[in-house]
């Protein structure tokens, strides 16, 4: 059981380049999330998808776009990367939003923008 | 605004030396208090969910407790393999899960 799988694991981008982080879950969860983790900041929500066909902004959405491709897959796109987007990105999923449902995380994607 | 504060930021223990990690939260209408373990270079690994004050959950050497303002993660007789960063998070419902910045635990022989 793979759980939440993210690709790529590591990526170096030049300022202004674009890229997409891919995420897939095999737990038949309805909700999926993208977080970023920075030193001293804790995990912060970028975007989420409460169910297939819906997406909403989280705490720090600027500079990002997302696509819920189907129930399993949720991608995060950086259209024009900036050094401030250097971070570790985590995809996550849960059965449904709210109600204290546990959120399960992927292994992370390390992104450096130079 | 929801807030979650963890203390201490870092903790160094000798093997077998029990201790507790603290998570203070300010969340309207708490729907869940979560504990995760995160190893270097890995994603957060789910440990516990607590839903109401007075609730306790245990797993091996770890026990999580919850009051109306705080949660504690008690580590009994820790081993070096318990070394990790422990994250606390809380939600009042919806999709907003607020994380603390974590406690980095190092258990030495």
PDB file of N, CA, C and O in Angstrom, chain A residues 48-80:
ATOM      1  N   UNK A  48      -6.159  23.167  -1.538  1.00  0.00           N
ATOM      2  CA  UNK A  48      -6.746  21.885  -1.238  1.00  0.00           C
ATOM      3  C   UNK A  48      -7.896  21.612  -2.198  1.00  0.00           C
ATOM      4  O   UNK A  48      -8.411  22.519  -2.855  1.00  0.00           O
ATOM      5  N   UNK A  49      -8.262  20.337  -2.237  1.00  0.00           N
ATOM      6  CA  UNK A  49      -9.385  19.892  -3.051  1.00  0.00           C
ATOM      7  C   UNK A  49     -10.266  19.037  -2.154  1.00  0.00           C
ATOM      8  O   UNK A  49      -9.884  17.928  -1.786  1.00  0.00           O
ATOM      9  N   UNK A  50     -11.407  19.564  -1.779  1.00  0.00           N
ATOM     10  CA  UNK A  50     -12.281  18.850  -0.852  1.00  0.00           C
ATOM     11  C   UNK A  50     -12.851  17.589  -1.491  1.00  0.00           C
ATOM     12  O   UNK A  50     -13.099  16.593  -0.811  1.00  0.00           O
ATOM     13  N   UNK A  51     -13.064  17.638  -2.783  1.00  0.00           N
ATOM     14  CA  UNK A  51     -13.573  16.476  -3.501  1.00  0.00           C
ATOM     15  C   UNK A  51     -13.212  16.645  -4.970  1.00  0.00           C
ATOM     16  O   UNK A  51     -12.820  17.738  -5.414  1.00  0.00           O
ATOM     17  N   UNK A  52     -13.359  15.570  -5.713  1.00  0.00           N
ATOM     18  CA  UNK A  52     -13.039  15.606  -7.138  1.00  0.00           C
ATOM     19  C   UNK A  52     -13.851  16.710  -7.813  1.00  0.00           C
ATOM     20  O   UNK A  52     -15.052  16.835  -7.606  1.00  0.00           O
ATOM     21  N   UNK A  53     -13.153  17.543  -8.586  1.00  0.00           N
ATOM     22  CA  UNK A  53     -13.830  18.618  -9.297  1.00  0.00           C
ATOM     23  C   UNK A  53     -13.824  19.950  -8.587  1.00  0.00           C
ATOM     24  O   UNK A  53     -14.285  20.957  -9.149  1.00  0.00           O
ATOM     25  N   UNK A  54     -13.321  19.997  -7.359  1.00  0.00           N
ATOM     26  CA  UNK A  54     -13.273  21.264  -6.618  1.00  0.00           C
ATOM     27  C   UNK A  54     -11.858  21.532  -6.125  1.00  0.00           C
ATOM     28  O   UNK A  54     -11.124  20.611  -5.773  1.00  0.00           O
ATOM     29  N   UNK A  55     -11.486  22.815  -6.133  1.00  0.00           N
ATOM     30  CA  UNK A  55     -10.221  23.239  -5.540  1.00  0.00           C
ATOM     31  C   UNK A  55     -10.433  24.579  -4.845  1.00  0.00           C
ATOM     32  O   UNK A  55     -11.290  25.375  -5.277  1.00  0.00           O
ATOM     33  N   UNK A  56      -9.670  24.808  -3.774  1.00  0.00           N
ATOM     34  CA  UNK A  56      -9.790  26.063  -3.040  1.00  0.00           C
ATOM     35  C   UNK A  56      -8.426  26.493  -2.520  1.00  0.00           C
ATOM     36  O   UNK A  56      -7.543  25.664  -2.283  1.00  0.00           O
ATOM     37  N   UNK A  57      -8.306  27.820  -2.332  1.00  0.00           N
ATOM     38  CA  UNK A  57      -7.055  28.362  -1.829  1.00  0.00           C
ATOM     39  C   UNK A  57      -6.912  28.083  -0.346  1.00  0.00           C
ATOM     40  O   UNK A  57      -7.878  28.068   0.405  1.00  0.00           O
ATOM     41  N   UNK A  58      -5.649  27.895   0.041  1.00  0.00           N
ATOM     42  CA  UNK A  58      -5.332  27.772   1.451  1.00  0.00           C
ATOM     43  C   UNK A  58      -4.723  29.043   1.977  1.00  0.00           C
ATOM     44  O   UNK A  58      -5.087  30.137   1.558  1.00  0.00           O
ATOM     45  N   UNK A  59      -3.746  28.884   2.854  1.00  0.00           N
ATOM     46  CA  UNK A  59      -3.141  30.021   3.548  1.00  0.00           C
ATOM     47  C   UNK A  59      -2.165  30.788   2.666  1.00  0.00           C
ATOM     48  O   UNK A  59      -2.047  32.007   2.760  1.00  0.00           O
ATOM     49  N   UNK A  60      -1.409  30.083   1.791  1.00  0.00           N
ATOM     50  CA  UNK A  60      -0.361  30.718   0.993  1.00  0.00           C
ATOM     51  C   UNK A  60      -0.458  30.321  -0.475  1.00  0.00           C
ATOM     52  O   UNK A  60       0.421  29.663  -1.020  1.00  0.00           O
ATOM     53  N   UNK A  61      -1.508  30.724  -1.214  1.00  0.00           N
ATOM     54  CA  UNK A  61      -1.710  30.254  -2.584  1.00  0.00           C
ATOM     55  C   UNK A  61      -0.974  31.036  -3.677  1.00  0.00           C
ATOM     56  O   UNK A  61      -0.871  30.555  -4.806  1.00  0.00           O
ATOM     57  N   UNK A  62      -0.467  32.230  -3.336  1.00  0.00           N
ATOM     58  CA  UNK A  62       0.099  33.079  -4.388  1.00  0.00           C
ATOM     59  C   UNK A  62       1.289  32.425  -5.073  1.00  0.00           C
ATOM     60  O   UNK A  62       2.209  31.948  -4.422  1.00  0.00           O
ATOM     61  N   UNK A  63       1.254  32.426  -6.417  1.00  0.00           N
ATOM     62  CA  UNK A  63       2.351  31.861  -7.199  1.00  0.00           C
ATOM     63  C   UNK A  63       2.144  30.400  -7.567  1.00  0.00           C
ATOM     64  O   UNK A  63       3.007  29.812  -8.226  1.00  0.00           O
ATOM     65  N   UNK A  64       1.020  29.835  -7.164  1.00  0.00           N
ATOM     66  CA  UNK A  64       0.742  28.415  -7.408  1.00  0.00           C
ATOM     67  C   UNK A  64      -0.617  28.234  -8.081  1.00  0.00           C
ATOM     68  O   UNK A  64      -1.531  29.035  -7.898  1.00  0.00           O
ATOM     69  N   UNK A  65      -0.723  27.142  -8.832  1.00  0.00           N
ATOM     70  CA  UNK A  65      -2.007  26.684  -9.344  1.00  0.00           C
ATOM     71  C   UNK A  65      -2.102  25.183  -9.122  1.00  0.00           C
ATOM     72  O   UNK A  65      -1.077  24.506  -9.006  1.00  0.00           O
ATOM     73  N   UNK A  66      -3.324  24.670  -9.064  1.00  0.00           N
ATOM     74  CA  UNK A  66      -3.514  23.247  -8.840  1.00  0.00           C
ATOM     75  C   UNK A  66      -4.531  22.697  -9.825  1.00  0.00           C
ATOM     76  O   UNK A  66      -5.337  23.429 -10.387  1.00  0.00           O
ATOM     77  N   UNK A  67      -4.448  21.384  -9.995  1.00  0.00           N
ATOM     78  CA  UNK A  67      -5.424  20.672 -10.815  1.00  0.00           C
ATOM     79  C   UNK A  67      -5.764  19.363 -10.130  1.00  0.00           C
ATOM     80  O   UNK A  67      -4.861  18.593  -9.779  1.00  0.00           O
ATOM     81  N   UNK A  68      -7.069  19.130  -9.927  1.00  0.00           N
ATOM     82  CA  UNK A  68      -7.505  17.808  -9.432  1.00  0.00           C
ATOM     83  C   UNK A  68      -7.873  17.015 -10.668  1.00  0.00           C
ATOM     84  O   UNK A  68      -8.958  17.140 -11.219  1.00  0.00           O
ATOM     85  N   UNK A  69      -6.964  16.179 -11.086  1.00  0.00           N
ATOM     86  CA  UNK A  69      -7.094  15.482 -12.364  1.00  0.00           C
ATOM     87  C   UNK A  69      -8.172  14.418 -12.297  1.00  0.00           C
ATOM     88  O   UNK A  69      -8.890  14.179 -13.279  1.00  0.00           O
ATOM     89  N   UNK A  70      -8.276  13.749 -11.190  1.00  0.00           N
ATOM     90  CA  UNK A  70      -9.298  12.723 -10.937  1.00  0.00           C
ATOM     91  C   UNK A  70      -9.283  12.486  -9.431  1.00  0.00           C
ATOM     92  O   UNK A  70      -8.613  13.220  -8.683  1.00  0.00           O
ATOM     93  N   UNK A  71      -9.967  11.464  -8.951  1.00  0.00           N
ATOM     94  CA  UNK A  71     -10.038  11.266  -7.509  1.00  0.00           C
ATOM     95  C   UNK A  71      -8.666  10.953  -6.920  1.00  0.00           C
ATOM     96  O   UNK A  71      -8.362  11.297  -5.792  1.00  0.00           O
ATOM     97  N   UNK A  72      -7.800  10.330  -7.675  1.00  0.00           N
ATOM     98  CA  UNK A  72      -6.504   9.885  -7.179  1.00  0.00           C
ATOM     99  C   UNK A  72      -5.424  10.954  -7.251  1.00  0.00           C
ATOM    100  O   UNK A  72      -4.492  10.934  -6.460  1.00  0.00           O
ATOM    101  N   UNK A  73      -5.501  11.858  -8.226  1.00  0.00           N
ATOM    102  CA  UNK A  73      -4.360  12.706  -8.546  1.00  0.00           C
ATOM    103  C   UNK A  73      -4.631  14.198  -8.340  1.00  0.00           C
ATOM    104  O   UNK A  73      -5.697  14.716  -8.718  1.00  0.00           O
ATOM    105  N   UNK A  74      -3.618  14.882  -7.800  1.00  0.00           N
ATOM    106  CA  UNK A  74      -3.733  16.307  -7.496  1.00  0.00           C
ATOM    107  C   UNK A  74      -2.369  16.922  -7.750  1.00  0.00           C
ATOM    108  O   UNK A  74      -1.402  16.586  -7.069  1.00  0.00           O
ATOM    109  N   UNK A  75      -2.268  17.810  -8.732  1.00  0.00           N
ATOM    110  CA  UNK A  75      -0.972  18.373  -9.096  1.00  0.00           C
ATOM    111  C   UNK A  75      -0.868  19.826  -8.674  1.00  0.00           C
ATOM    112  O   UNK A  75      -1.864  20.548  -8.581  1.00  0.00           O
ATOM    113  N   UNK A  76       0.381  20.245  -8.430  1.00  0.00           N
ATOM    114  CA  UNK A  76       0.687  21.620  -8.039  1.00  0.00           C
ATOM    115  C   UNK A  76       1.633  22.213  -9.070  1.00  0.00           C
ATOM    116  O   UNK A  76       2.676  21.627  -9.351  1.00  0.00           O
ATOM    117  N   UNK A  77       1.271  23.357  -9.627  1.00  0.00           N
ATOM    118  CA  UNK A  77       2.086  23.972 -10.674  1.00  0.00           C
ATOM    119  C   UNK A  77       2.629  25.323 -10.221  1.00  0.00           C
ATOM    120  O   UNK A  77       1.881  26.143  -9.660  1.00  0.00           O
ATOM    121  N   UNK A  78       3.913  25.507 -10.485  1.00  0.00           N
ATOM    122  CA  UNK A  78       4.567  26.801 -10.298  1.00  0.00           C
ATOM    123  C   UNK A  78       4.758  27.381 -11.697  1.00  0.00           C
ATOM    124  O   UNK A  78       5.511  26.828 -12.498  1.00  0.00           O
ATOM    125  N   UNK A  79       4.068  28.451 -12.006  1.00  0.00           N
ATOM    126  CA  UNK A  79       4.110  29.007 -13.366  1.00  0.00           C
ATOM    127  C   UNK A  79       5.400  29.772 -13.648  1.00  0.00           C
ATOM    128  O   UNK A  79       5.945  29.709 -14.733  1.00  0.00           O
ATOM    129  N   UNK A  80       5.873  30.512 -12.673  1.00  0.00           N
ATOM    130  CA  UNK A  80       7.097  31.302 -12.827  1.00  0.00           C
ATOM    131  C   UNK A  80       7.800  31.292 -11.476  1.00  0.00           C
ATOM    132  O   UNK A  80       7.516  32.118 -10.609  1.00  0.00           O
TER     133      UNK A  80
END
